[in-house]
XYZ file of N, CA and C in Angstrom:
528
model
N 146.568 78.930 32.883
C 146.267 78.746 31.475
C 147.316 77.853 30.812
N 148.527 77.944 31.318
C 149.565 77.059 30.783
C 149.179 75.602 31.053
N 148.664 75.331 32.241
C 148.207 73.985 32.580
C 147.043 73.543 31.694
N 146.115 74.437 31.417
C 144.968 74.120 30.569
C 145.438 73.746 29.166
N 146.319 74.574 28.608
C 146.827 74.305 27.258
C 147.654 73.017 27.249
N 148.429 72.795 28.296
C 149.198 71.545 28.385
C 148.259 70.341 28.411
N 147.122 70.459 29.091
C 146.134 69.380 29.114
C 145.618 69.094 27.706
N 145.363 70.131 26.927
C 144.881 69.935 25.556
C 145.903 69.161 24.728
N 147.182 69.505 24.892
C 148.244 68.801 24.168
C 148.359 67.357 24.639
N 148.272 67.153 25.947
C 148.347 65.800 26.484
C 147.192 64.945 25.955
N 146.001 65.503 25.916
C 144.847 64.770 25.394
C 145.041 64.421 23.917
N 145.658 65.309 23.161
C 145.894 65.005 21.748
C 146.944 63.905 21.606
N 147.953 63.901 22.463
C 148.941 62.815 22.452
C 148.247 61.493 22.751
N 147.383 61.477 23.774
C 146.640 60.270 24.119
C 145.760 59.845 22.940
N 145.137 60.816 22.292
C 144.282 60.516 21.147
C 145.077 59.846 20.027
N 146.253 60.365 19.725
C 147.086 59.785 18.663
C 147.550 58.380 19.051
N 148.024 58.234 20.289
C 148.504 56.930 20.760
C 147.382 55.886 20.717
N 146.151 56.325 21.002
C 145.021 55.397 21.041
C 144.384 55.187 19.667
N 145.030 55.670 18.626
C 144.443 55.518 17.291
C 143.240 56.418 17.071
N 143.258 57.574 17.705
C 142.198 58.591 17.598
C 140.879 58.145 18.233
N 141.002 57.380 19.308
C 139.815 56.910 20.028
C 139.030 58.054 20.665
N 139.705 59.166 20.996
C 139.009 60.281 21.650
C 138.205 61.127 20.667
N 138.494 61.010 19.371
C 137.769 61.815 18.384
C 136.267 61.547 18.421
N 135.879 60.362 18.843
C 134.462 60.025 18.947
C 133.732 60.796 20.030
N 134.485 61.511 20.878
C 133.864 62.308 21.944
C 133.514 63.715 21.473
N 133.683 63.967 20.174
C 133.200 65.221 19.621
C 131.674 65.207 19.619
N 131.085 66.327 19.265
C 129.624 66.466 19.299
C 129.040 66.122 17.934
N 128.186 65.113 17.909
C 127.398 64.778 16.729
C 126.002 65.339 16.974
N 125.534 66.219 16.092
C 124.279 66.943 16.344
C 123.033 66.074 16.480
N 122.178 66.542 17.367
C 120.813 66.065 17.562
C 120.663 64.588 17.919
N 121.714 63.998 18.402
C 121.618 62.637 18.931
C 121.645 62.770 20.452
N 120.564 62.410 21.140
C 120.511 62.582 22.595
C 121.706 61.971 23.332
N 122.222 60.867 22.845
C 123.362 60.229 23.515
C 124.628 61.080 23.424
N 124.657 62.059 22.530
C 125.829 62.913 22.347
C 125.868 64.085 23.329
N 124.783 64.337 24.035
C 124.766 65.450 24.983
C 125.852 65.303 26.045
N 126.213 64.087 26.359
C 127.247 63.844 27.363
C 128.635 64.300 26.876
N 128.791 64.476 25.561
C 130.079 64.873 24.987
C 130.264 66.383 24.881
N 129.278 67.147 25.319
C 129.351 68.612 25.164
C 130.574 69.193 25.862
N 130.838 68.811 27.087
C 131.999 69.368 27.801
C 133.313 68.762 27.314
N 133.424 67.437 27.201
C 134.704 66.884 26.729
C 135.111 67.401 25.350
N 134.150 67.664 24.474
C 134.471 68.112 23.119
C 135.284 69.401 23.114
N 135.107 70.255 24.119
C 135.841 71.516 24.186
C 137.319 71.318 24.507
N 137.688 70.123 24.941
C 139.072 69.840 25.321
C 139.792 68.948 24.312
N 139.076 68.485 23.293
C 139.644 67.555 22.331
C 139.842 68.231 20.982
N 140.793 67.734 20.223
C 141.107 68.320 18.919
C 141.341 67.227 17.898
N 141.249 67.603 16.638
C 141.452 66.670 15.541
C 142.840 66.874 14.949
N 143.862 66.554 15.715
C 145.236 66.646 15.231
C 146.030 67.740 15.927
N 147.348 67.619 15.788
C 148.244 68.574 16.434
C 148.138 69.979 15.838
N 147.882 70.080 14.544
C 147.719 71.403 13.934
C 146.500 72.112 14.522
N 145.455 71.349 14.793
C 144.236 71.912 15.372
C 144.506 72.459 16.775
N 145.141 71.662 17.613
C 145.420 72.114 18.980
C 146.448 73.251 18.960
N 147.393 73.221 18.026
C 148.374 74.302 17.926
C 147.698 75.619 17.561
N 146.743 75.564 16.637
C 146.035 76.780 16.225
C 145.233 77.393 17.365
N 144.793 76.567 18.304
C 143.997 77.063 19.430
C 144.830 77.449 20.649
N 146.075 77.023 20.706
C 146.864 77.184 21.932
C 147.158 78.631 22.291
N 147.702 79.405 21.373
C 148.092 80.788 21.706
C 146.872 81.649 22.034
N 145.815 81.639 21.191
C 144.668 82.468 21.572
C 144.029 82.048 22.897
N 143.962 80.734 23.151
C 143.394 80.292 24.430
C 144.266 80.743 25.590
N 145.555 80.624 25.441
C 146.489 81.035 26.483
C 146.344 82.527 26.791
N 146.358 83.349 25.763
C 146.308 84.805 25.956
C 144.928 85.267 26.428
N 143.886 84.862 25.709
C 142.543 85.318 26.070
C 142.116 84.761 27.425
N 142.477 83.510 27.689
C 142.162 82.916 28.983
C 142.868 83.633 30.123
N 144.146 83.951 29.912
C 144.899 84.675 30.937
C 144.256 86.031 31.217
N 143.918 86.760 30.163
C 143.317 88.086 30.353
C 141.956 87.980 31.050
N 141.166 87.000 30.670
C 139.854 86.830 31.310
C 140.003 86.419 32.769
N 141.005 85.619 33.069
C 141.219 85.150 34.446
C 141.686 86.267 35.366
N 142.206 87.354 34.818
C 142.634 88.480 35.657
C 141.457 89.101 36.408
N 140.238 88.864 35.941
C 139.042 89.374 36.608
C 138.612 88.530 37.797
N 139.370 87.491 38.110
C 139.055 86.613 39.230
C 138.830 85.190 38.755
N 139.393 84.239 39.495
C 139.315 82.842 39.067
C 137.901 82.274 39.148
N 137.150 82.641 40.163
C 135.771 82.141 40.273
C 134.944 82.633 39.094
N 135.040 83.912 38.819
C 134.320 84.489 37.684
C 134.790 83.850 36.379
N 136.087 83.652 36.230
C 136.644 83.025 35.037
C 136.078 81.617 34.848
N 136.023 80.850 35.921
C 135.488 79.487 35.842
C 134.019 79.502 35.423
N 133.239 80.436 35.959
C 131.828 80.540 35.602
C 131.655 80.953 34.138
N 132.467 81.909 33.703
C 132.413 82.364 32.308
C 132.744 81.206 31.376
N 133.819 80.486 31.660
C 134.225 79.356 30.815
C 133.162 78.262 30.812
N 132.598 77.968 31.965
C 131.567 76.933 32.048
C 130.351 77.320 31.206
N 129.919 78.557 31.324
C 128.772 79.018 30.535
C 129.071 78.905 29.044
N 130.227 79.389 28.629
C 130.578 79.364 27.207
C 130.649 77.927 26.695
N 131.335 77.056 27.426
C 131.500 75.671 26.978
C 130.156 74.967 26.853
N 129.301 75.118 27.850
C 128.008 74.429 27.827
C 127.082 75.037 26.771
N 126.976 76.350 26.731
C 126.094 76.989 25.745
C 126.579 76.704 24.324
N 127.885 76.784 24.110
C 128.438 76.514 22.785
C 128.186 75.063 22.384
N 128.434 74.143 23.300
C 128.207 72.733 23.004
C 126.754 72.433 22.683
N 125.845 73.007 23.467
C 124.412 72.804 23.190
C 124.021 73.401 21.844
N 124.550 74.580 21.553
C 124.256 75.218 20.265
C 124.770 74.401 19.093
N 125.993 73.900 19.215
C 126.553 73.038 18.173
C 125.684 71.803 18.010
N 125.278 71.226 19.111
C 124.433 70.035 19.088
C 123.112 70.323 18.361
N 122.593 71.536 18.555
C 121.302 71.891 17.961
C 121.376 72.258 16.481
N 122.412 73.006 16.055
C 122.352 73.593 14.710
C 123.446 73.152 13.747
N 124.412 72.381 14.171
C 125.449 71.937 13.233
C 124.856 70.950 12.237
N 125.518 70.809 11.102
C 125.006 69.874 10.082
C 124.961 68.436 10.603
N 123.962 67.707 10.158
C 123.839 66.298 10.529
C 125.097 65.547 10.117
N 125.443 64.554 10.880
C 126.579 63.668 10.613
C 127.933 64.371 10.724
N 127.974 65.576 11.295
C 129.262 66.236 11.539
C 129.762 65.834 12.924
N 131.017 66.083 13.175
C 131.625 65.794 14.476
C 132.430 67.029 14.850
N 132.053 67.704 15.910
C 132.678 68.969 16.288
C 133.404 68.825 17.613
N 134.654 69.260 17.618
C 135.449 69.278 18.841
C 136.461 70.404 18.736
N 136.987 70.814 19.872
C 138.034 71.835 19.893
C 137.697 72.971 20.834
N 138.728 73.731 21.147
C 138.598 74.845 22.079
C 138.208 76.147 21.396
N 137.976 76.127 20.088
C 137.722 77.393 19.402
C 136.409 78.041 19.826
N 135.391 77.269 20.172
C 134.161 77.885 20.681
C 134.430 78.667 21.954
N 135.262 78.104 22.827
C 135.652 78.811 24.055
C 136.483 80.045 23.719
N 137.382 79.920 22.760
C 138.216 81.056 22.355
C 137.348 82.195 21.834
N 136.405 81.871 20.965
C 135.511 82.906 20.444
C 134.680 83.497 21.577
N 134.295 82.654 22.532
C 133.548 83.144 23.684
C 134.363 84.083 24.554
N 135.612 83.716 24.810
C 136.480 84.590 25.611
C 136.743 85.906 24.875
N 136.880 85.826 23.558
C 137.026 87.037 22.756
C 135.808 87.944 22.964
N 134.604 87.391 22.810
C 133.386 88.181 22.993
C 133.276 88.745 24.397
N 133.626 87.925 25.374
C 133.597 88.364 26.773
C 134.530 89.551 26.985
N 135.772 89.410 26.544
C 136.755 90.483 26.743
C 136.421 91.720 25.917
N 135.833 91.518 24.757
C 135.491 92.630 23.875
C 134.469 93.564 24.518
N 133.485 93.005 25.199
C 132.396 93.844 25.707
C 132.408 94.083 27.212
N 133.190 93.336 27.967
C 133.167 93.478 29.429
C 133.469 94.903 29.878
N 134.477 95.520 29.315
C 134.827 96.888 29.710
C 133.696 97.866 29.479
N 132.990 97.690 28.360
C 131.854 98.566 28.062
C 130.698 98.302 29.010
N 130.417 97.031 29.262
C 129.315 96.654 30.149
C 129.561 97.179 31.566
N 130.817 97.073 32.014
C 131.151 97.486 33.378
C 131.567 98.954 33.465
N 131.677 99.618 32.334
C 132.092 101.026 32.254
C 133.446 101.247 32.920
N 134.392 100.365 32.555
C 135.752 100.436 33.082
C 136.707 100.767 31.937
N 137.381 101.920 32.015
C 138.271 102.336 30.922
C 139.358 101.297 30.579
N 139.959 100.678 31.571
C 140.989 99.676 31.283
C 140.388 98.477 30.545
N 139.199 98.048 30.942
C 138.522 96.951 30.258
C 138.164 97.305 28.828
N 137.757 98.550 28.603
C 137.461 99.011 27.242
C 138.725 98.975 26.400
N 139.832 99.436 26.968
C 141.111 99.416 26.252
C 141.528 97.984 25.911
N 141.386 97.091 26.859
C 141.705 95.678 26.620
C 140.830 95.137 25.489
N 139.546 95.413 25.531
C 138.632 94.959 24.482
C 139.025 95.482 23.109
N 139.401 96.745 23.053
C 139.811 97.326 21.768
C 141.117 96.711 21.262
N 142.055 96.471 22.174
C 143.312 95.824 21.779
C 143.068 94.398 21.297
N 142.221 93.677 21.994
C 141.866 92.303 21.598
C 141.227 92.332 20.211
N 140.338 93.296 19.972
C 139.682 93.416 18.661
C 140.710 93.715 17.571
N 141.692 94.576 17.879
C 142.713 94.921 16.888
C 143.596 93.726 16.548
N 143.934 92.934 17.551
C 144.837 91.804 17.335
C 144.118 90.623 16.688
N 142.940 90.257 17.211
C 142.278 89.031 16.766
C 140.976 89.256 15.999
N 140.552 90.496 15.831
C 139.269 90.768 15.180
C 139.146 90.185 13.784
N 140.181 90.309 12.976
C 140.142 89.778 11.609
C 140.004 88.267 11.596
N 140.754 87.593 12.464
C 140.666 86.123 12.544
C 139.290 85.687 13.025
N 138.747 86.436 13.965
C 137.425 86.100 14.492
C 136.375 86.245 13.389
N 136.428 87.339 12.655
C 135.462 87.527 11.570
C 135.602 86.432 10.516
N 136.834 86.071 10.179
C 137.054 85.008 9.199
C 136.500 83.677 9.708
N 136.614 83.432 10.999
C 136.124 82.182 11.585
C 134.615 82.092 11.657
N 133.939 83.216 11.449
C 132.477 83.221 11.467
C 131.885 82.969 10.087
N 132.727 83.031 9.061
C 132.242 82.843 7.695
C 131.992 81.357 7.420
N 130.826 81.029 6.897
C 130.502 79.618 6.642
C 131.092 79.084 5.337
N 132.312 79.480 5.015
C 132.911 79.090 3.737
C 133.806 77.862 3.829
N 134.330 77.560 5.014
C 135.207 76.404 5.173
C 134.409 75.255 5.780
N 134.324 74.159 5.040
C 133.510 73.042 5.515
C 134.165 72.299 6.671
N 135.470 72.469 6.870
C 136.144 71.758 7.957
C 136.174 72.555 9.253
N 135.561 73.731 9.246
C 135.549 74.595 10.429
C 134.107 74.792 10.880
N 133.868 74.687 12.173
C 132.519 74.858 12.700
C 132.230 76.334 12.948
N 131.767 77.015 11.902
C 131.403 78.411 12.084
C 130.245 78.525 13.084
N 129.417 77.470 13.168
C 128.319 77.474 14.128
C 128.869 77.538 15.554
N 129.884 76.724 15.831
C 130.513 76.730 17.146
C 131.173 78.055 17.447
N 131.787 78.643 16.429
C 132.433 79.944 16.614
C 131.392 81.017 16.934
N 130.322 81.044 16.155
C 129.278 82.058 16.356
C 128.608 81.905 17.726
N 128.256 80.687 18.082
C 127.593 80.468 19.367
C 128.547 80.771 20.514
N 129.817 80.418 20.357
C 130.814 80.758 21.366
C 130.908 82.263 21.561
N 130.975 83.002 20.459
C 131.064 84.460 20.521
C 129.859 85.055 21.237
N 128.676 84.631 20.855
C 127.452 85.134 21.490
C 127.424 84.753 22.973
N 127.847 83.542 23.285
C 127.881 83.092 24.688
C 128.824 83.954 25.521
N 129.947 84.344 24.941
C 130.889 85.207 25.653
C 130.306 86.581 25.931
N 129.577 87.119 24.958
C 128.925 88.420 25.160
C 127.869 88.302 26.259
N 127.088 87.229 26.224
C 126.079 87.000 27.272
C 126.766 86.876 28.635
N 127.895 86.167 28.683
C 128.639 86.003 29.943
C 129.109 87.351 30.482
N 129.474 88.270 29.597
C 129.915 89.601 30.046
C 128.795 90.317 30.799
N 127.570 90.125 30.368
C 126.436 90.737 31.052
C 126.076 89.965 32.323
N 126.089 88.645 32.233
C 125.680 87.825 33.381
C 126.653 87.935 34.552
N 127.940 88.042 34.254
C 128.953 88.014 35.304
C 129.672 89.350 35.437
N 128.972 90.422 35.127
C 129.601 91.746 35.219
C 129.791 92.145 36.675
N 130.861 92.876 36.882
C 131.120 93.450 38.207
C 130.505 94.839 38.200
N 129.849 95.179 39.269
C 129.222 96.479 39.358
C 130.202 97.478 39.965
N 130.283 98.611 39.315
C 131.179 99.663 39.780
C 130.604 100.327 41.019
N 131.491 100.753 41.895
C 131.070 101.468 43.104
C 130.900 102.960 42.841
N 131.269 103.368 41.639
C 131.163 104.787 41.294
C 129.699 105.163 41.086
N 129.350 106.422 41.364
C 127.948 106.859 41.193
C 127.540 106.916 39.751
């Protein structure tokens, strides 16, 4: 996860050096040519403050999700990134440009929140409750459509995608 976050910072440095040439790789809704930007948009940010705001939650939530296995983690992240990007492409306001790791962060939050319950694992339930206590308020605030500079659509779709991923990639208990 440290490498992933370092990549986000490196991409933002490249973006600044290039005069923000990478910002165009964000998702502009309902333009077929923009579908190719769905995955890159999750790795790009609009400034250092943006990437800084996403770094700690991505680092922590990503690390916790990866403890369930790297293959499963990769599948969960891929599902969240693609589903979130497609959702943003479908329902975000026209002429907007959406980029950033927050859809993935909201997805990992949703995944960690419900995985313990879905798998009926007490430690997973405890992790989900702790995650809710630490980040629940920020997550709820990020879902409110009150800030025009924040993609609440991306946050909501990311969250739902993470919950879906918890069901799709659940580990089955050997207990009766």
